Tab-separated table of C-alpha atoms and ligand atoms in Angstrom:
chain	number	residue	atom	x	y	z
A	1	MET	CA	9.944	-5.501	-23.531
A	2	ALA	CA	8.510	-3.787	-20.201
A	3	GLU	CA	11.634	-5.112	-18.650
A	4	GLN	CA	13.936	-3.811	-21.173
A	5	ASN	CA	12.561	-0.419	-20.552
A	6	LYS	CA	12.242	-0.560	-17.319
A	7	ASN	CA	16.144	-1.573	-17.212
A	8	ASN	CA	16.488	1.965	-19.237
A	9	ASP	CA	14.533	3.985	-17.025
A	10	PHE	CA	16.925	2.771	-13.604
A	11	CYS	CA	19.802	3.336	-16.265
A	12	SER	CA	18.849	6.565	-17.228
A	13	PHE	CA	18.030	7.342	-13.546
A	14	LEU	CA	20.909	6.676	-12.040
A	15	LYS	CA	22.433	9.095	-14.596
A	16	ARG	CA	20.233	11.343	-13.814
A	17	ARG	CA	21.486	11.389	-10.136
A	18	ASN	CA	25.151	11.098	-11.021
A	19	PHE	CA	25.749	7.923	-9.511
A	20	LYS	CA	28.978	7.502	-10.673
A	21	SER	CA	30.338	10.208	-8.970
A	22	ARG	CA	28.147	9.034	-5.711
A	23	LEU	CA	30.327	5.569	-6.391
A	24	LYS	CA	33.980	7.598	-6.742
A	25	LYS	CA	32.361	9.088	-3.276
A	26	LEU	CA	31.878	6.077	-0.912
A	27	THR	CA	34.551	4.269	-2.651
A	28	GLN	CA	36.800	6.942	-1.117
A	29	LYS	CA	34.812	6.776	1.710
A	30	LEU	CA	34.345	3.075	2.656
A	31	LYS	CA	37.599	1.660	1.690
A	32	ASN	CA	38.863	-1.184	3.735
A	33	LYS	CA	35.280	-1.440	5.386
A	34	LYS	CA	33.513	-4.420	5.010
A	35	ILE	CA	29.834	-3.750	3.701
A	36	VAL	CA	26.625	-5.063	2.812
A	37	ILE	CA	24.891	-4.044	0.206
A	38	TYR	CA	20.817	-3.944	0.958
A	39	GLY	CA	18.465	-4.791	-1.608
A	40	ALA	CA	18.607	-7.095	-4.248
A	41	GLY	CA	15.611	-5.923	-6.706
A	42	GLN	CA	16.614	-4.109	-9.910
A	43	LEU	CA	17.845	-1.739	-9.078
A	44	PHE	CA	20.428	-2.691	-7.788
A	45	GLU	CA	20.612	-5.706	-10.262
A	46	GLU	CA	21.198	-2.368	-12.700
A	47	ILE	CA	24.150	-0.965	-10.751
A	48	ASN	CA	25.479	-4.116	-10.823
A	49	ARG	CA	25.571	-4.177	-14.654
A	50	HIS	CA	26.730	-1.031	-15.477
A	51	TYR	CA	29.145	0.619	-12.679
A	52	ASP	CA	32.010	-0.789	-11.201
A	53	LEU	CA	31.532	-2.445	-7.563
A	54	SER	CA	35.381	-3.897	-7.195
A	55	GLY	CA	36.118	-0.773	-5.183
A	56	LEU	CA	34.095	-1.419	-2.362
A	57	ASN	CA	34.445	-4.403	-0.393
A	58	ILE	CA	30.574	-6.298	-0.065
A	59	ILE	CA	30.058	-9.059	1.611
A	60	ALA	CA	27.048	-9.878	1.579
A	61	LEU	CA	23.989	-8.440	-0.849
A	62	ALA	CA	20.781	-8.545	1.984
A	63	ASP	CA	17.348	-8.850	1.162
A	64	ARG	CA	13.592	-10.381	2.066
A	65	LYS	CA	13.563	-12.415	-1.666
A	66	PHE	CA	16.513	-14.124	-0.002
A	67	ASN	CA	14.385	-15.550	3.241
A	68	ASP	CA	13.537	-18.734	2.017
A	69	TYR	CA	16.647	-18.269	-1.590
A	70	GLU	CA	18.081	-22.189	-2.270
A	71	GLU	CA	20.977	-20.723	-3.913
A	72	GLU	CA	24.269	-19.121	-1.348
A	73	LYS	CA	25.238	-16.828	-4.123
A	74	PHE	CA	23.216	-14.359	-5.818
A	75	LEU	CA	24.773	-12.116	-9.014
A	76	ASN	CA	28.125	-14.019	-7.454
A	77	TYR	CA	27.732	-11.994	-3.339
A	78	PRO	CA	26.698	-13.846	-0.718
A	79	ALA	CA	22.865	-13.471	-0.299
A	80	VAL	CA	21.628	-13.583	2.743
A	81	SER	CA	18.068	-12.353	4.673
A	82	PRO	CA	17.958	-8.605	6.206
A	83	SER	CA	18.006	-10.800	9.418
A	84	LYS	CA	21.594	-11.546	9.143
A	85	ILE	CA	22.816	-8.369	8.637
A	86	ILE	CA	23.750	-7.982	12.072
A	87	GLU	CA	25.862	-10.991	12.402
A	88	LEU	CA	28.128	-10.096	9.387
A	89	ALA	CA	28.617	-7.320	11.074
A	90	PRO	CA	29.529	-5.121	8.494
A	91	ASP	CA	30.969	-1.341	9.221
A	92	TYR	CA	28.235	-0.007	6.666
A	93	VAL	CA	25.402	-1.233	5.060
A	94	LEU	CA	24.173	0.641	2.040
A	95	VAL	CA	20.356	0.341	1.377
A	96	SER	CA	19.984	0.119	-2.221
A	97	THR	CA	16.456	1.058	-2.986
A	98	LEU	CA	14.727	3.937	-3.920
A	99	LYS	CA	12.194	4.643	-1.260
A	100	TYR	CA	15.668	4.217	1.424
A	101	PHE	CA	13.324	5.562	4.405
A	102	ASP	CA	10.272	2.994	3.729
A	103	VAL	CA	13.225	0.412	4.198
A	104	VAL	CA	14.507	2.369	7.472
A	105	LYS	CA	11.724	2.852	8.795
A	106	THR	CA	11.658	-1.586	9.054
A	107	MET	CA	15.214	-1.699	9.926
A	108	ASP	CA	15.834	-2.478	14.160
A	109	LYS	CA	17.928	0.474	14.477
A	110	ASP	CA	18.967	0.766	17.932
A	111	LYS	CA	20.783	-3.124	16.956
A	112	PHE	CA	22.327	-1.410	14.421
A	113	ASP	CA	23.969	1.256	16.463
A	114	GLU	CA	24.472	-1.091	19.658
A	115	LYS	CA	26.514	-3.382	16.915
A	116	ASN	CA	27.619	1.012	15.255
A	117	ILE	CA	26.957	-0.558	11.850
A	118	LYS	CA	25.942	2.524	9.935
A	119	ILE	CA	22.948	2.684	7.179
A	120	ILE	CA	23.680	5.126	4.591
A	121	PRO	CA	21.534	4.843	1.167
A	122	PHE	CA	23.648	3.477	-1.394
A	123	LEU	CA	22.122	6.331	-4.210
A	124	GLY	CA	22.400	9.192	-1.487
A	125	ILE	CA	19.622	11.872	-1.076
A	126	ASP	CA	20.046	15.442	-1.296
A	127	PHE	CA	18.755	17.825	1.944
A	128	ILE	CA	15.476	18.578	0.149
A	129	ASN	CA	14.377	14.622	-0.715
A	130	LYS	CA	16.101	13.152	2.891
A	131	ILE	CA	13.505	16.002	4.635
A	132	LYS	CA	10.463	15.173	2.149
A	133	GLY	CA	11.331	11.203	2.756
A	134	ILE	CA	10.773	11.609	6.588
A	135	TRP	CA	7.607	13.976	6.494
A	136	GLN	CA	6.497	11.047	4.862
A	137	ILE	CA	7.101	8.241	7.617
A	138	PRO	CA	4.355	8.031	9.764
A	139	GLU	CA	4.011	8.377	13.287
A	140	ARG	CA	5.745	5.693	15.394
A	141	THR	CA	5.537	2.634	14.846
A	142	THR	CA	5.548	-0.415	18.032
A	143	GLN	CA	7.725	-2.957	16.125
A	144	ASN	CA	10.201	-4.127	13.545
A	145	VAL	CA	9.127	-6.938	11.265
A	146	GLN	CA	11.877	-8.556	9.482
A	147	SER	CA	10.560	-11.686	8.902
A	148	SER	CA	8.684	-12.103	5.273
A	149	GLN	CA	8.234	-14.664	2.310
A	150	LEU	CA	6.860	-11.183	0.475
A	151	GLY	CA	10.109	-10.704	-1.211
A	152	ASP	CA	10.091	-7.605	-3.772
A	153	LEU	CA	6.387	-8.042	-3.526
A	154	TYR	CA	6.421	-5.919	-0.633
A	155	LEU	CA	8.358	-2.766	-1.184
A	156	LYS	CA	7.582	-2.339	-4.571
A	157	ASP	CA	4.961	0.902	-4.520
A	158	SER	CA	2.750	-0.951	-2.034
A	159	GLU	CA	1.223	0.594	0.128
A	160	MET	CA	-0.115	-2.245	2.969
A	161	THR	CA	2.944	-2.720	5.819
A	162	LEU	CA	4.994	-5.623	5.972
A	163	SER	CA	2.101	-7.575	8.187
A	164	GLU	CA	-0.898	-6.535	6.234
A	165	SER	CA	0.468	-7.801	2.836
A	166	GLU	CA	1.589	-10.857	4.908
A	167	PHE	CA	-1.721	-11.163	6.739
A	168	LEU	CA	-4.101	-10.955	3.023
A	169	LYS	CA	-1.944	-13.241	1.468
A	170	ASN	CA	-2.265	-15.936	3.949
A	171	ILE	CA	-5.993	-15.643	3.763
A	172	ILE	CA	-5.649	-16.294	0.145
A	173	LEU	CA	-3.725	-19.477	1.071
A	174	ASN	CA	-5.981	-20.474	3.287
A	175	LYS	CA	-9.351	-19.976	1.183
A	176	LYS	CA	-8.589	-20.363	-2.429
A	177	PRO	CA	-11.038	-18.309	-3.526
A	178	GLN	CA	-11.911	-18.393	-6.906
A	179	LYS	CA	-12.852	-15.189	-7.904
A	180	ILE	CA	-11.602	-12.193	-6.083
A	181	LEU	CA	-12.354	-8.949	-6.593
A	182	GLU	CA	-10.469	-5.848	-5.956
A	183	LEU	CA	-11.561	-1.766	-5.300
A	184	GLY	CA	-8.254	0.490	-5.455
A	185	VAL	CA	-4.855	-0.891	-7.487
A	186	ALA	CA	-2.882	1.895	-7.415
A	187	ALA	CA	0.248	1.147	-8.495
A	188	GLY	CA	-0.785	-2.164	-8.638
A	189	ALA	CA	1.389	-3.985	-5.438
A	190	SER	CA	-1.897	-5.482	-3.984
A	191	SER	CA	-2.735	-6.481	-7.327
A	192	THR	CA	0.458	-8.693	-8.015
A	193	LEU	CA	0.596	-10.289	-3.805
A	194	ILE	CA	-2.757	-11.672	-4.818
A	195	LEU	CA	-1.642	-12.554	-8.691
A	196	ASP	CA	1.059	-13.646	-7.558
A	197	THR	CA	-0.742	-15.752	-4.281
A	198	ILE	CA	-3.341	-16.650	-7.111
A	199	LYS	CA	-1.327	-18.317	-10.046
A	200	ASP	CA	-0.448	-22.188	-8.767
A	201	PHE	CA	-4.610	-22.416	-8.294
A	202	GLU	CA	-6.974	-23.540	-11.012
A	203	ASN	CA	-9.407	-21.319	-12.250
A	204	SER	CA	-8.625	-18.369	-9.646
A	205	GLN	CA	-9.428	-15.334	-11.046
A	206	LEU	CA	-9.081	-11.198	-9.687
A	207	TYR	CA	-10.978	-8.932	-11.020
A	208	SER	CA	-10.344	-5.271	-10.235
A	209	ILE	CA	-11.706	-2.054	-10.406
A	210	ASP	CA	-10.032	1.731	-10.136
A	211	PHE	CA	-11.623	4.735	-10.151
A	212	ASN	CA	-8.789	6.066	-12.171
A	213	THR	CA	-6.976	4.945	-15.569
A	214	GLU	CA	-3.963	7.180	-13.915
A	215	TYR	CA	-2.352	6.368	-11.331
A	216	TYR	CA	-3.395	8.395	-8.760
A	217	ARG	CA	0.056	9.842	-7.437
A	218	ASN	CA	1.946	9.751	-11.131
A	219	PRO	CA	-0.570	10.522	-13.793
A	220	GLN	CA	1.922	9.813	-15.985
A	221	LYS	CA	1.694	6.078	-15.517
A	222	LEU	CA	-1.846	4.313	-15.678
A	223	THR	CA	-3.057	2.270	-12.961
A	224	GLY	CA	-1.670	-0.875	-12.222
A	225	TYR	CA	1.333	-0.052	-14.122
A	226	THR	CA	3.318	-2.433	-11.458
A	227	VAL	CA	1.308	-6.136	-12.170
A	228	PRO	CA	4.098	-8.432	-14.206
A	229	GLU	CA	3.468	-9.214	-17.349
A	230	GLU	CA	3.870	-12.878	-16.744
A	231	LEU	CA	1.331	-12.696	-13.888
A	232	LYS	CA	-1.351	-11.232	-16.032
A	233	SER	CA	-3.528	-13.529	-17.633
A	234	LYS	CA	-4.827	-14.073	-14.577
A	235	TRP	CA	-6.898	-10.277	-14.382
A	236	GLN	CA	-9.206	-8.744	-15.634
A	237	LEU	CA	-8.463	-4.524	-14.444
A	238	TYR	CA	-11.239	-2.181	-15.312
A	239	THR	CA	-10.710	1.529	-14.360
A	240	GLY	CA	-12.331	5.080	-15.478
A	241	GLY	CA	-15.562	4.886	-12.930
A	242	LEU	CA	-16.955	3.556	-10.170
A	243	ALA	CA	-17.678	-0.098	-9.415
A	244	TYR	CA	-21.485	-0.337	-10.323
A	245	LYS	CA	-20.461	0.788	-14.018
A	246	PHE	CA	-18.423	-2.985	-14.105
A	247	MET	CA	-20.061	-5.323	-12.051
A	248	GLU	CA	-22.871	-6.407	-13.861
A	249	LYS	CA	-20.124	-7.630	-16.414
A	250	ILE	CA	-17.882	-9.408	-13.888
A	251	GLY	CA	-21.074	-10.803	-12.292
A	252	GLY	CA	-21.134	-13.192	-9.258
A	253	ASP	CA	-20.054	-16.059	-6.722
A	254	ILE	CA	-17.896	-13.784	-5.759
A	255	ASP	CA	-15.690	-15.288	-3.071
A	256	MET	CA	-12.937	-12.653	-1.466
A	257	CYS	CA	-13.154	-9.247	-1.691
A	258	LEU	CA	-10.022	-6.519	-1.026
A	259	LEU	CA	-11.371	-2.684	-0.661
A	260	ASP	CA	-8.995	-0.254	-0.761
A	261	THR	CA	-10.240	3.347	-2.022
A	262	MET	CA	-10.898	6.031	-0.414
A	263	HIS	CA	-10.288	6.165	3.246
A	264	CYS	CA	-13.379	9.013	4.072
A	265	ASN	CA	-16.649	8.918	3.465
A	266	PRO	CA	-18.948	7.662	1.549
A	267	GLY	CA	-15.420	5.843	0.294
A	268	GLU	CA	-15.840	2.087	1.355
A	269	ILE	CA	-19.737	2.131	2.414
A	270	LEU	CA	-21.117	3.476	-1.155
A	271	ASP	CA	-18.283	0.883	-2.444
A	272	PHE	CA	-19.705	-2.459	-0.179
A	273	LEU	CA	-23.047	-1.389	-1.205
A	274	MET	CA	-22.663	-1.753	-4.629
A	275	ILE	CA	-20.620	-4.908	-4.480
A	276	TYR	CA	-22.739	-6.542	-2.188
A	277	PRO	CA	-24.945	-8.403	-4.093
A	278	PHE	CA	-22.408	-9.712	-6.124
A	279	LEU	CA	-20.280	-11.415	-3.162
A	280	LYS	CA	-21.150	-14.452	-2.002
A	281	LYS	CA	-22.996	-15.824	1.406
A	282	ASP	CA	-19.558	-16.188	2.456
A	283	CYS	CA	-17.837	-14.026	0.719
A	284	THR	CA	-14.465	-12.955	2.809
A	285	VAL	CA	-14.329	-9.349	2.953
A	286	VAL	CA	-10.613	-7.479	3.781
A	287	ILE	CA	-10.743	-3.817	4.319
A	288	HIS	CA	-7.573	-2.093	4.569
A	289	ASP	CA	-6.957	0.902	6.734
A	290	ILE	CA	-9.188	0.559	9.318
A	291	THR	CA	-6.979	2.472	11.837
A	292	ARG	CA	-6.483	4.887	9.592
A	293	HIS	CA	-7.700	7.741	12.281
A	294	THR	CA	-5.339	6.501	14.514
A	295	GLN	CA	-2.176	7.227	12.914
A	296	PHE	CA	-3.235	10.136	11.770
A	297	GLN	CA	-5.470	12.981	13.672
A	298	ASN	CA	-8.058	14.044	11.908
A	299	CYS	CA	-8.389	11.372	9.783
A	300	PRO	CA	-11.091	9.618	8.399
A	301	ASP	CA	-12.556	6.834	10.202
A	302	THR	CA	-14.737	5.258	7.240
A	303	CYS	CA	-13.164	1.900	6.908
A	304	CYS	CA	-13.224	1.226	10.784
A	305	THR	CA	-17.411	2.297	11.353
A	306	LEU	CA	-17.753	-0.158	7.922
A	307	PHE	CA	-15.078	-3.070	9.503
A	308	SER	CA	-17.362	-2.885	12.628
A	309	ALA	CA	-21.004	-2.801	10.741
A	310	LEU	CA	-20.469	-6.521	8.413
A	311	THR	CA	-21.497	-8.947	9.959
A	312	GLY	CA	-19.532	-12.031	10.633
A	313	LYS	CA	-16.530	-13.833	11.208
A	314	LYS	CA	-13.525	-11.298	12.291
A	315	SER	CA	-10.251	-12.233	12.337
A	316	VAL	CA	-7.139	-9.233	12.043
A	317	PRO	CA	-3.462	-10.205	11.670
A	318	SER	CA	-1.503	-10.708	15.031
A	319	TYR	CA	0.835	-8.202	15.345
A	320	THR	CA	1.204	-5.083	13.160
A	321	GLU	CA	3.777	-1.771	12.816
A	322	TYR	CA	1.076	0.561	13.862
A	323	LYS	CA	0.965	1.672	17.714
A	324	TYR	CA	-2.189	0.887	18.591
A	325	PHE	CA	-4.526	-2.221	16.993
A	326	PRO	CA	-3.697	-4.076	13.324
A	327	ASN	CA	-4.841	-1.754	9.827
A	328	ILE	CA	-6.273	-4.486	7.845
A	329	GLY	CA	-9.309	-6.651	8.867
A	330	ALA	CA	-10.776	-9.931	6.976
A	331	VAL	CA	-14.998	-10.552	7.690
A	332	GLU	CA	-15.843	-13.576	6.416
A	333	LEU	CA	-19.955	-13.033	5.967
A	334	SER	CA	-22.261	-14.844	7.511
A	335	ASP	CA	-25.677	-15.357	7.249
A	336	ALA	CA	-27.072	-12.283	8.860
A	337	MET	CA	-25.452	-10.014	7.076
A	338	LYS	CA	-28.155	-10.383	4.475
A	339	GLU	CA	-30.685	-9.008	7.266
A	340	ASN	CA	-28.479	-6.507	8.284
A	341	ILE	CA	-27.565	-5.084	4.755
A	342	PHE	CA	-29.561	-1.927	6.732
A	343	ASN	CA	-26.489	-1.171	8.659
A	344	VAL	CA	-24.355	-0.196	6.316
A	345	PHE	CA	-26.884	2.011	4.891
A	346	MET	CA	-27.699	3.624	7.633
A	347	LEU	CA	-23.626	4.161	7.912
A	348	LEU	CA	-24.322	6.591	4.386
A	349	MET	CA	-26.151	9.317	7.034
A	350	LEU	CA	-22.836	10.101	8.060
A	351	ASP	CA	-20.936	13.417	6.646
A	352	TRP	CA	-19.709	12.818	3.468
A	353	GLU	CA	-16.060	14.486	2.732
A	354	TYR	CA	-15.921	14.668	-0.417
A	355	ARG	CA	-18.488	14.749	-3.910
A	356	VAL	CA	-20.216	11.909	-5.878
A	357	SER	CA	-20.432	12.964	-9.299
A	358	ASP	CA	-24.313	14.607	-9.677
A	359	LYS	CA	-24.475	11.743	-12.451
A	360	ASP	CA	-22.909	8.341	-10.475
A	361	ILE	CA	-25.677	10.184	-7.761
A	362	LYS	CA	-28.965	9.448	-10.362
A	363	ASN	CA	-27.399	5.878	-12.152
A	364	LEU	CA	-26.708	5.074	-8.390
A	365	SER	CA	-30.343	5.094	-7.232
A	366	LYS	CA	-30.886	2.951	-10.309
A	367	TYR	CA	-28.951	0.500	-9.633
A	368	PHE	CA	-29.438	0.102	-6.289
A	369	ARG	CA	-33.269	0.120	-7.031
A	370	LYS	CA	-32.291	-3.405	-8.556
A	371	TYR	CA	-30.329	-4.640	-6.100
A	372	TYR	CA	-32.027	-3.510	-2.593
A	373	PRO	CA	-36.099	-3.030	-1.492
A	374	GLN	CA	-37.161	0.508	-1.552
A	375	GLU	CA	-37.272	0.770	1.740
A	376	LEU	CA	-32.751	0.419	1.754
A	377	VAL	CA	-32.911	3.439	-1.677
A	378	GLU	CA	-35.140	5.735	-0.383
A	379	LEU	CA	-32.770	5.763	2.633
A	380	TYR	CA	-29.492	6.651	-0.043
A	381	GLU	CA	-31.111	8.910	-1.502
A	382	LYS	CA	-32.029	11.153	1.615
A	383	ALA	CA	-28.115	10.105	2.399
A	384	VAL	CA	-27.104	12.259	-0.329
A	385	VAL	CA	-29.798	15.041	0.203
A	386	TYR	CA	-28.408	15.698	3.851
A	387	SER	CA	-24.654	15.487	1.904
A	388	LYS	CA	-25.045	17.951	-0.286
A	389	GLU	CA	-26.115	20.197	2.602
A	390	VAL	CA	-23.225	18.944	5.121
A	391	LEU	CA	-21.054	19.748	1.896
A	392	LYS	CA	-22.470	23.143	0.879
A	393	ASN	CA	-22.142	24.498	4.724
A	394	MET	CA	-18.581	23.022	4.646
A	395	THR	CA	-17.648	25.227	1.005
A	396	GLU	CA	-18.793	28.144	2.851
A	397	LYS	CA	-17.300	28.204	6.482
A	398	PRO	CA	-13.322	28.692	6.261
A	399	ASN	CA	-11.795	25.357	7.167
A	400	HIS	CA	-8.586	25.034	8.939
A	401	THR	CA	-8.334	21.212	9.732
A	402	HIS	CA	-5.917	21.007	6.577
A	403	ILE	CA	-3.858	23.741	8.049
A	404	LYS	CA	-3.621	21.871	11.859
A	405	GLN	CA	-3.557	18.567	10.683
A	406	LYS	CA	0.123	19.821	9.197
A	407	PHE	CA	1.444	20.901	12.395
A	408	ARG	CA	0.304	18.533	14.129
A	409	HIS	CA	1.963	16.234	11.770
A	410	PHE	CA	5.093	18.782	11.627
A	411	PHE	CA	5.169	18.791	15.898
A	412	LYS	CA	3.848	15.049	16.827
A	413	THR	CA	5.336	13.072	13.748
A	414	PHE	CA	7.931	15.043	11.459
A	415	ILE	CA	9.496	16.397	13.946
A	416	PRO	CA	10.052	13.234	16.702
A	417	ASN	CA	10.814	11.710	12.426
A	418	PHE	CA	13.017	14.232	11.974
A	419	ILE	CA	15.473	12.679	15.266
A	420	GLU	CA	15.601	9.399	14.937
A	421	TYR	CA	16.158	9.332	10.685
A	422	SER	CA	18.552	12.811	9.582
A	423	LYS	CA	21.305	10.729	10.879
A	424	TYR	CA	20.882	8.138	8.733
B	1	LIG	C1	-5.042	3.466	-1.190
B	1	LIG	S1	-4.825	3.613	-3.128
B	1	LIG	C2	-5.396	1.241	-3.462
B	1	LIG	C3	-4.003	0.684	-2.666
B	1	LIG	C4	-3.590	-0.672	-3.323
B	1	LIG	N1	-4.618	-1.420	-2.854
B	1	LIG	C5	-2.354	-0.698	-3.251
B	1	LIG	O1	-2.140	-1.624	-1.857
B	1	LIG	O2	-1.140	-1.443	-3.601
B	1	LIG	C6	-6.808	3.970	-3.851
B	1	LIG	C7	-6.725	3.486	-5.205
B	1	LIG	O3	-8.654	4.121	-5.347
B	1	LIG	C8	-8.889	4.571	-6.710
B	1	LIG	N2	-10.093	5.487	-5.762
B	1	LIG	C9	-10.431	5.715	-5.082
B	1	LIG	N3	-11.699	6.116	-4.884
B	1	LIG	C10	-12.264	4.771	-5.879
B	1	LIG	C11	-13.532	4.351	-5.319
B	1	LIG	N4	-14.246	4.450	-5.013
B	1	LIG	N5	-13.352	2.499	-6.457
B	1	LIG	C12	-12.305	2.501	-7.428
B	1	LIG	N6	-11.339	3.147	-6.907
B	1	LIG	C13	-11.114	4.025	-6.153
B	1	LIG	C14	-7.780	5.198	-6.195
B	1	LIG	O4	-7.707	5.358	-7.628
B	1	LIG	C15	-6.542	4.735	-5.759
B	1	LIG	O5	-5.253	4.191	-7.320
């Protein structure tokens, strides 16, 4: 049923985008040109089902899901891994995904340019949306990652890069955790990845918590809306509050957790303190966005600080799409974490960047009292008083940071990306 609705969604989406006319133009423009379609997901399946593609000389479909695909064909077209496109030497690559630039930025464009292979969107893109797409491309990345075992799971509304998703997957495959906790679900891409990875593990379960019941990027949709029905039997989703509201229901003995929530103070620091009493001594804590502040100026460094403060064996991916350092990290907690928990409470004394509701502040005092010694709860309470002062001062003074950030993004990121991507 959900699948059926999705197909209908795509179908009306294609009509709204006037795909019929786009196809007609492409058929004329690309007559006798060799074409590879990049992206063989539901969007392409829908196009293939409802439109006549016989006027296009499609020599192959490329998709990451074909990296380890046994069959030679998919929907009657030769199916290849994206890394094979160059060998096929097509004239055009038509990118058949909703987020065009998310794909383009992962392609080794220099190699395509060298062979004079043109990359264009299958759906067509108007000027405004092109500018919007380029605006959203982060600052220049260093490496292009071509190979992956993750297939479509990466591209579907994911907020993680390919290397980050692979890192998360490998940690789960190596550790085989029974009880996993996830804070920060959004559309559900990381939940899907975790659930897909544990689907054959006996007795493994994922508990996910998100502050928002509606998907934070589009309130018309629900948090976790992309998680496929067939993976939901091992999933418990809690939404509509901070973690402390749900942790007693979820219970202890958590083997692994993923923290991916606010990325600004107190954010993940406070979240970690809410969940810590329920983690196994050697729990693996994965934190996303540990170097987000290196990608955008004036971006908070909450996750970096928390990652550094945790005690245990740390690991990061061996490669990254980012310029400086991987943006995801894991800590396998050690026995010393308990003695060092003061360090994490201490981080609450950093300036808070958003207001936590009075009700949550009060409930958290009570909650922390159950699990932590008096002096740590007092530290929390002092941090709350200080944070109120900081936030009061911030609202009283005009804040130009936001405008400065936009200017910086325009000159340092948008302009170089515009030069690089506007021809696609
Ligand atoms: C960056 S997104 C998560 C992305 C997701 N992990 C993925 O990779 O697909 C952040 C999410 O955290 C949620 N959130 C923000 N603060 C939170 C908190 N303190 N506890 C739980 N969820 C929170 C937001 O509603 C949003 O859905």
